[in-house]
XYZ file of C-alpha atoms in Angstrom:
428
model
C 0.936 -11.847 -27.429
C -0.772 -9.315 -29.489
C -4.290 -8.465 -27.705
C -7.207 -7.669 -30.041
C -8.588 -5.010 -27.923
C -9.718 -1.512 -29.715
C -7.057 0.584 -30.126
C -8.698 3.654 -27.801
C -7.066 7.021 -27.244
C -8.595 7.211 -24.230
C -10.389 4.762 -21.086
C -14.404 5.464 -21.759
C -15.729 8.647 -23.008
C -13.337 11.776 -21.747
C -12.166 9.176 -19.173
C -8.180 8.351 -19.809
C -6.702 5.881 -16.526
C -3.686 5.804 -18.493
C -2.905 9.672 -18.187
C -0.861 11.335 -15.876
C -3.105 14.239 -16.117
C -5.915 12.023 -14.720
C -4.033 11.173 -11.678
C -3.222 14.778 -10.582
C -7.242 15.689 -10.942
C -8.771 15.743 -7.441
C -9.816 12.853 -5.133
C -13.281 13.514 -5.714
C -12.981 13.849 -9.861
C -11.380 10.649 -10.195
C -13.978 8.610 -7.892
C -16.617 9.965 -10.111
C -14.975 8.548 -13.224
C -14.807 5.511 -11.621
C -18.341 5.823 -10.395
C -19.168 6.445 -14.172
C -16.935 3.650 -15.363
C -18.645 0.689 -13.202
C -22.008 1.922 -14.329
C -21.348 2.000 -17.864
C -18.672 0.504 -18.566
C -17.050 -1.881 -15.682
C -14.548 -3.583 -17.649
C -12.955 -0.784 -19.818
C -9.839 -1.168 -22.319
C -6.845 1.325 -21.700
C -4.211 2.518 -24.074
C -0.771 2.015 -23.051
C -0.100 3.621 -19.632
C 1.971 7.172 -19.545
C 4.952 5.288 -17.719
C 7.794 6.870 -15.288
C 9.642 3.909 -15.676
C 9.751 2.580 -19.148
C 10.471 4.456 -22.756
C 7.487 4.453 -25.010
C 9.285 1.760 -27.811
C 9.258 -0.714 -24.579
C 6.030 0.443 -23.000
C 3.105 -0.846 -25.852
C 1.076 -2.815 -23.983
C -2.586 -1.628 -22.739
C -4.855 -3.091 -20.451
C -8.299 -4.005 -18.833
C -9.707 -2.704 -15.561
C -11.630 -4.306 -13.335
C -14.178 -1.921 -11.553
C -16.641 -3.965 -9.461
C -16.079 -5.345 -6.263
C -17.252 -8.522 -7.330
C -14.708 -8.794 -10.427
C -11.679 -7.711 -8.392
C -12.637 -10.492 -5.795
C -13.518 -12.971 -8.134
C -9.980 -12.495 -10.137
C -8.020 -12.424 -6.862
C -9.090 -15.758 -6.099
C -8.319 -17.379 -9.258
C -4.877 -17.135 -9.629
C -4.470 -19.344 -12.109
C -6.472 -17.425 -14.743
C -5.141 -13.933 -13.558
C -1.455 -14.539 -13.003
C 0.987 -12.243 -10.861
C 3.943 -13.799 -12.558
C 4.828 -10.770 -15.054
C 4.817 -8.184 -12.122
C 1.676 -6.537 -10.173
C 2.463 -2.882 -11.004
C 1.507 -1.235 -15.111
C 5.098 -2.234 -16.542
C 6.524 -5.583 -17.317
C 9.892 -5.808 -16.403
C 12.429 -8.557 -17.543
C 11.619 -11.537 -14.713
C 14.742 -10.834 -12.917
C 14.206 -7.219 -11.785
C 10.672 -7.756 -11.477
C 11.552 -10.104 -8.450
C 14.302 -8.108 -7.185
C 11.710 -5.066 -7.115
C 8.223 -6.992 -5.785
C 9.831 -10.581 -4.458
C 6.744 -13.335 -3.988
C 3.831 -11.115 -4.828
C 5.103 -11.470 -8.494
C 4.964 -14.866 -8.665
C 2.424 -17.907 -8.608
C 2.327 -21.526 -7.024
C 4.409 -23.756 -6.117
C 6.975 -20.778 -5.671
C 4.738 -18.389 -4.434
C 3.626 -21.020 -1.787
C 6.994 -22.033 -0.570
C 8.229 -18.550 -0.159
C 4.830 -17.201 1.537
C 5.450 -20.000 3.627
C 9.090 -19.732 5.056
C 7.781 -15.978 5.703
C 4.356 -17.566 7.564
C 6.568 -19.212 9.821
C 8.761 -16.160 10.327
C 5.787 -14.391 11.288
C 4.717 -17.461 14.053
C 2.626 -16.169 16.216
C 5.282 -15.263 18.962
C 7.255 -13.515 16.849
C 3.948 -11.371 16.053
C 3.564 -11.013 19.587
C 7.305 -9.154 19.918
C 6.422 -6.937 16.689
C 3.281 -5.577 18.633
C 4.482 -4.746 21.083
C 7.389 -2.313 19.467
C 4.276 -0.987 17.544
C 2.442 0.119 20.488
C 5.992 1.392 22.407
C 6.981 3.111 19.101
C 3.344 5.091 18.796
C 3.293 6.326 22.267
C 7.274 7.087 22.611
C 5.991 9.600 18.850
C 3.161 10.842 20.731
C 5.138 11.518 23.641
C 7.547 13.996 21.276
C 5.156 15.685 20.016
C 2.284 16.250 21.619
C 2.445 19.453 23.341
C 4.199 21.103 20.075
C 0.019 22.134 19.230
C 1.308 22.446 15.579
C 3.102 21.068 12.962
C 3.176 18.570 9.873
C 2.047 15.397 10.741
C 3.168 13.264 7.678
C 6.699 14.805 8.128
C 6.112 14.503 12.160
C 4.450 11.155 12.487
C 3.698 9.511 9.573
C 6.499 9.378 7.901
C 8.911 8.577 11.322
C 6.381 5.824 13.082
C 6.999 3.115 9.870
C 10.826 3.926 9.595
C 11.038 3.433 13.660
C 9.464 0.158 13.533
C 10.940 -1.205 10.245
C 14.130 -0.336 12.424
C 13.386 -2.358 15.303
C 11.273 -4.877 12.961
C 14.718 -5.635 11.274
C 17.148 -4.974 13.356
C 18.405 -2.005 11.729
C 21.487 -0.503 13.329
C 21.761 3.198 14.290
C 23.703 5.013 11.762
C 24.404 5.841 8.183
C 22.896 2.289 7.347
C 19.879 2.737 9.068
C 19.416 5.703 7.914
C 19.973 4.950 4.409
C 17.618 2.063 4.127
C 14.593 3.472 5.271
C 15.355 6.787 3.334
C 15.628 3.974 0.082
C 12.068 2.257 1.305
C 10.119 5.914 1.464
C 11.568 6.461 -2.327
C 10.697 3.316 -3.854
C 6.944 4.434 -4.724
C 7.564 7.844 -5.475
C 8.952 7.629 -8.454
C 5.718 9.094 -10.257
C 6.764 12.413 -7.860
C 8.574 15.110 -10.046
C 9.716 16.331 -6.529
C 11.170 13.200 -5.424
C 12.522 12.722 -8.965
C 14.471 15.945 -9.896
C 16.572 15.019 -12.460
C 16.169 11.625 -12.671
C 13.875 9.133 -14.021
C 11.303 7.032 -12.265
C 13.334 4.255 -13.147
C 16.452 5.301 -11.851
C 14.808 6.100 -8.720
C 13.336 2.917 -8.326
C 16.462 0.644 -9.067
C 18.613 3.083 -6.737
C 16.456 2.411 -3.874
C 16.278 -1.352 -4.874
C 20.296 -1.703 -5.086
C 20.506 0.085 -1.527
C 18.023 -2.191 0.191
C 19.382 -5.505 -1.541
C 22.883 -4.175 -0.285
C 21.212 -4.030 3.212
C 20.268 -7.376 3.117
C 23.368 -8.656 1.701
C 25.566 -6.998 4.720
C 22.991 -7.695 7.647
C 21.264 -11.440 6.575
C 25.477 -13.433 7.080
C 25.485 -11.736 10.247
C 22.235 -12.933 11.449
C 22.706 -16.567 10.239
C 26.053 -16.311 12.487
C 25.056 -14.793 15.458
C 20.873 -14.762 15.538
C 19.063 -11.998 17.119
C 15.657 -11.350 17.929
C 14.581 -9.466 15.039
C 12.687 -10.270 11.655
C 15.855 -10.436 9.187
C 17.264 -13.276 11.968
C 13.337 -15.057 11.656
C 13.451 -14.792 7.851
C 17.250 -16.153 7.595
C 16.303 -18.843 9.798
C 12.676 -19.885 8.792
C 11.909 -23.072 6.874
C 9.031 -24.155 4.854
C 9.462 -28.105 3.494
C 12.955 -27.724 4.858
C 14.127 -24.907 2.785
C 14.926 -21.439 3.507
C 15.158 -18.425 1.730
C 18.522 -17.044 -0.325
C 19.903 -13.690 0.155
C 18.510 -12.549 -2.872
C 15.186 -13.501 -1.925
C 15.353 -12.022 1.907
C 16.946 -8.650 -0.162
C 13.392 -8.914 -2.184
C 11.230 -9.948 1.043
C 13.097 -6.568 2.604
C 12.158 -4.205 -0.924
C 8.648 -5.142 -0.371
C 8.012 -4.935 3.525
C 10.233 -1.480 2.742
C 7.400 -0.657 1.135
C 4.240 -1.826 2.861
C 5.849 -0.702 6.306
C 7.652 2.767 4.870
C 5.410 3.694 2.485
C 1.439 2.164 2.444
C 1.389 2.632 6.261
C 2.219 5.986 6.063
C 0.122 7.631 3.834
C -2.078 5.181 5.537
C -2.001 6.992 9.209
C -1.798 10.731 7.257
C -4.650 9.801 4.996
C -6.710 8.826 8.704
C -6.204 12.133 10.100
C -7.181 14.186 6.965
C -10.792 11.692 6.980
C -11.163 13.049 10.518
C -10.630 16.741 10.424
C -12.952 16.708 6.883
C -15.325 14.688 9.304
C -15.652 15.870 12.829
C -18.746 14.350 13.437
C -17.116 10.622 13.040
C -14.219 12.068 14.855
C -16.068 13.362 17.988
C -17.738 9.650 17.828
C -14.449 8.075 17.786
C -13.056 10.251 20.632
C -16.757 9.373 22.931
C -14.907 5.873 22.624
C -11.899 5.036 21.522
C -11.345 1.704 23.137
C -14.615 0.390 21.715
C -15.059 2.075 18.452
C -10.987 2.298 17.204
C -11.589 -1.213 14.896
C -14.459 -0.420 13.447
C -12.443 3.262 12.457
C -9.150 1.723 11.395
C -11.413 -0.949 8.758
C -13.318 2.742 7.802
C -9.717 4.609 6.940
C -8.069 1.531 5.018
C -11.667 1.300 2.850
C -11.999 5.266 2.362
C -7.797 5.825 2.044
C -6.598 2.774 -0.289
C -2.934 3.423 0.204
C -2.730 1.459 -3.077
C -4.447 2.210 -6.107
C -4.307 -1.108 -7.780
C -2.038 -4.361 -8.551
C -2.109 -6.245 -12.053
C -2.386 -9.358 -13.283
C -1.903 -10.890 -16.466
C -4.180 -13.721 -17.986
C -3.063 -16.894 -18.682
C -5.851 -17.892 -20.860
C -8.861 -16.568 -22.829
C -11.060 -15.401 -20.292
C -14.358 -13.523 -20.071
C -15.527 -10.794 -17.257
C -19.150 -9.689 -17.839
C -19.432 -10.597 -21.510
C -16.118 -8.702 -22.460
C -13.429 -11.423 -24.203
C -9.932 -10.824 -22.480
C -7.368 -12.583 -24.438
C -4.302 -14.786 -22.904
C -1.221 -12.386 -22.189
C -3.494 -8.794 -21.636
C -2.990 -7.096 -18.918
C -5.605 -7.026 -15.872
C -5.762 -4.254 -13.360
C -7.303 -4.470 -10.145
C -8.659 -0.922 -9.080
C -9.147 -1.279 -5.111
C -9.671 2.012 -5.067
C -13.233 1.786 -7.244
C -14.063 -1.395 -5.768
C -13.724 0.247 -2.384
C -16.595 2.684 -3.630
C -18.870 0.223 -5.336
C -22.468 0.853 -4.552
C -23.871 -2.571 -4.836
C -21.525 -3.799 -2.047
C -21.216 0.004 0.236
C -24.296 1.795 0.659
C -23.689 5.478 0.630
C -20.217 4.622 -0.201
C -18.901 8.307 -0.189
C -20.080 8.595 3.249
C -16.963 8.208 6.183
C -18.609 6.539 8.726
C -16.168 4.545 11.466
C -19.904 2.175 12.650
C -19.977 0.616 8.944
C -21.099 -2.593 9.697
C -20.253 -5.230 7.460
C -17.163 -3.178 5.670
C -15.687 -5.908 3.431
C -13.434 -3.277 1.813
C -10.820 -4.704 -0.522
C -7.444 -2.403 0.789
C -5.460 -5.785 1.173
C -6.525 -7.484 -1.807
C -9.907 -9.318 -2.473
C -8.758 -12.709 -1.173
C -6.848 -15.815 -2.730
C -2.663 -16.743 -1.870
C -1.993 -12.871 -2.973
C -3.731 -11.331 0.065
C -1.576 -8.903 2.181
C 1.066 -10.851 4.519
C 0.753 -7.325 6.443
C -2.658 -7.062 6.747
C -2.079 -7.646 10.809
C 0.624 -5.154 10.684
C -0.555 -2.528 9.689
C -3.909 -2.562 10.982
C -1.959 -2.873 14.729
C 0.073 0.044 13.826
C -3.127 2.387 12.406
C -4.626 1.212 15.860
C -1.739 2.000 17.809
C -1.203 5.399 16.199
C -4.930 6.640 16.080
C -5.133 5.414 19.780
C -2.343 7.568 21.098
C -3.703 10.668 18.676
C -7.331 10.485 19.945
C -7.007 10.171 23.106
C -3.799 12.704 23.670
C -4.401 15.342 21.457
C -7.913 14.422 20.369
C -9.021 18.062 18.523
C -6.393 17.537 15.762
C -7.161 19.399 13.104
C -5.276 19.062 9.345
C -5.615 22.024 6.749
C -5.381 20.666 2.923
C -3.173 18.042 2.075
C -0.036 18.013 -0.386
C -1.216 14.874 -1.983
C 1.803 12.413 -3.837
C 0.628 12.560 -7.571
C 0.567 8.758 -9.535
C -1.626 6.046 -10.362
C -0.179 2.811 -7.804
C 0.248 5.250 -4.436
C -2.557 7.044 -2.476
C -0.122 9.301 -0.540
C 0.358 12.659 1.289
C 3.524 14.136 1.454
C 2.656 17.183 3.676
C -0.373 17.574 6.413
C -0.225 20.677 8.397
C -2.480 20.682 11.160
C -2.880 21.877 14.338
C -3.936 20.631 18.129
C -4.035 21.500 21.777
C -1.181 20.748 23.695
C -1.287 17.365 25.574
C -0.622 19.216 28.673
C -3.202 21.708 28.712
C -6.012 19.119 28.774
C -4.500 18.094 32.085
């Protein structure tokens, strides 16, 4: 469907979300733009978004942004206006690869609620208590390596091995080439914005070569389980039931694509994104160190407001719909920007501000509610825990110089974090 919004070269004023050149400005320029945007103009129309993965003749549809807190929430919640059906990243895909590529997130009731619930009861709360507690052995065995090193990069060091070590044990993952290959598949599937990652490929080819490796995964690993069970998440998920059904290959391959990429890649950048907030911030990290055991929560809900490992999701409308007096036609495309909602000032006062003793912090890093809110919410808040726990009380001066920061408009990442610390063992 054709929308009748303007046909704008750029997003409001000098202000252009669908540039590439926008997401490569600073941190700090783009938060002002978006500070500008939800004063003046909180539900902007953007041309057609400079895509990685689609040629322009295919790529012709713009979209609306949602800038408040209060939209984004509000939009979440009503699924049935604002529809993840047609995918929850800027590009529609034909329906088939858009599951393959983002399984149940990219779709809407009943399906949605029959696959979210096979992976609810996969996740039972016994089953949580097993993945815990590999979390919390995984972060201090990591510590253990490295902690009297006193230098090094910790995205390469930490980051990037913690969520590949538990995805591992989370799923079974054999030692070897397979292993191996799957996780490096998961840590490429949101980089294809990165010209590094690229080289001479596209974003798309990127992203459907990782995809084809981790469905082959699946395919190779889910018979096995079915026929001899073990005590792993690929065995829950073959073996869970929701209205007595279970999930298909297929859909456990699509289930694995997207925990590949909340556990490999939004957890990552996640834990690297925590330790840069501290070292620009040593007063909150001297508070946190005072008292770790009491204040770590309160710092973890701090990092996942201030670091957004995602940008945004989409959703289409359904219907003709209005969102503070602008008209949004059935079929446009709606984009959720957590990462302005995050910095609202009507909801965060002094929302710039780090501060781990923000008290309420309703931030919106997992979604603002409704049947699309993170599955891994639980997750990865127990690994950030874990992690910072082990960091700030082992080697608790850590210090990161600037960041090599991933460039794109869906992932808030690092890809390098030198920093520096005192040796575990001289503090003994």
């Amino acid at each position: 469907m054709t929308t009748t919004a303007p046909a704008l070269l750029t997003t409001h004023g000098e202000i252009d979300l669908s540039a590439r050149s926008f997401w490569a400005l600073p941190a700090a320029e783009r938060d002002a733009a978006f500070t500008v945007l939800r004063r003046e103009n909180p539900v902007p129309w953007s041309r057609p978004v400079e895509s990685d993965l689609l040629p322009p003749e295919l790529n012709t549809k713009g979209f609306w942004s949602l800038t408040k807190h209060e939209d984004i929430r509000a939009a979440s919640r009503n699924a049935e206006v604002f529809s993840s059906a047609d995918g929850v990243i800027m590009e529609s895909f034909a329906p088939e690869l858009t599951e393959l590529v983002q399984s149940f997130i990219a779709m809407d009731a009943p399906r949605h609620t029959q696959l979210r619930g096979i992976t609810m009861d996969a996740f039972k709360p016994k089953n949580m208590r097993t993945l815990e507690g590999w979390i919390q052995g995984h972060a201090r065995d990591l510590i253990d390596e490295i902690a009297d090193l006193g230098e090094g990069d910790f995205a390469v060091l930490v980051s990037k091995v913690l969520p590949a070590r538990i995805f591992r044990s989370m799923f079974g993952m054999p030692d070897g080439e397979m292993g191996d290959r799957t996780v490096e598949a998961c840590q490429r599937l949101l980089a294809f914005t990165d010209p590094e990652t690229c080289g001479d490929k596209t974003g798309l080819e990127i992203l459907a070569e990782a995809m084809t490796e981790i469905h082959q995964t699946a395919a190779e690993i889910v018979p096995q389980r079915r026929a001899n069970p073990g005590n792993d998440l690929m065995t829950w998920l073959a073996l869970a039931e929701f209205d007595g059904k279970r999930m298909t290959d297929d859909e456990i391959g699509a289930f694995l694509v997207m925990v590949g990429v909340a556990a490999n890649d939004t957890t990552r950048h996640a834990s690297a994104q925590a330790i840069h907030l501290f070292s620009q911030n040593p007063d909150q990290r001297k508070l946190l160190v005072e008292d770790v055991p009491g204040r770590i929560d309160g710092a973890v809900e701090e990092i996942l407001r201030c670091s957004h490992p995602l940008n945004h999701m989409r959703r289409t409308a359904t219907q003709d719909t209005v969102v503070r007096g602008q008209e949004i036609k059935a079929g446009d495309n709606v984009v959720l920007w957590y990462c302005s909602g995050n910095r609202d000032e009507d909801v965060f006062e002094d929302p710039f501000r780090f501060d781990i003793e923000r008290s309420p912090n309703p931030h919106i890093t997992f979604g603002g509610g409704g049947p699309h809110y993170c599955l891994g919410a639980a997750l990865a808040r127990t690994t950030l825990k874990s992690l910072l726990s082990e960091v700030y009380t082992r080697i608790p001066d850590i210090h990161a110089s600037e960041p090599d920061f991933l460039i794109g408009n869906f992932s808030n990442g690092i890809k390098r974090l030198p920093a520096t610390w005192t040796p575990e063992s001289a503090w003994r």
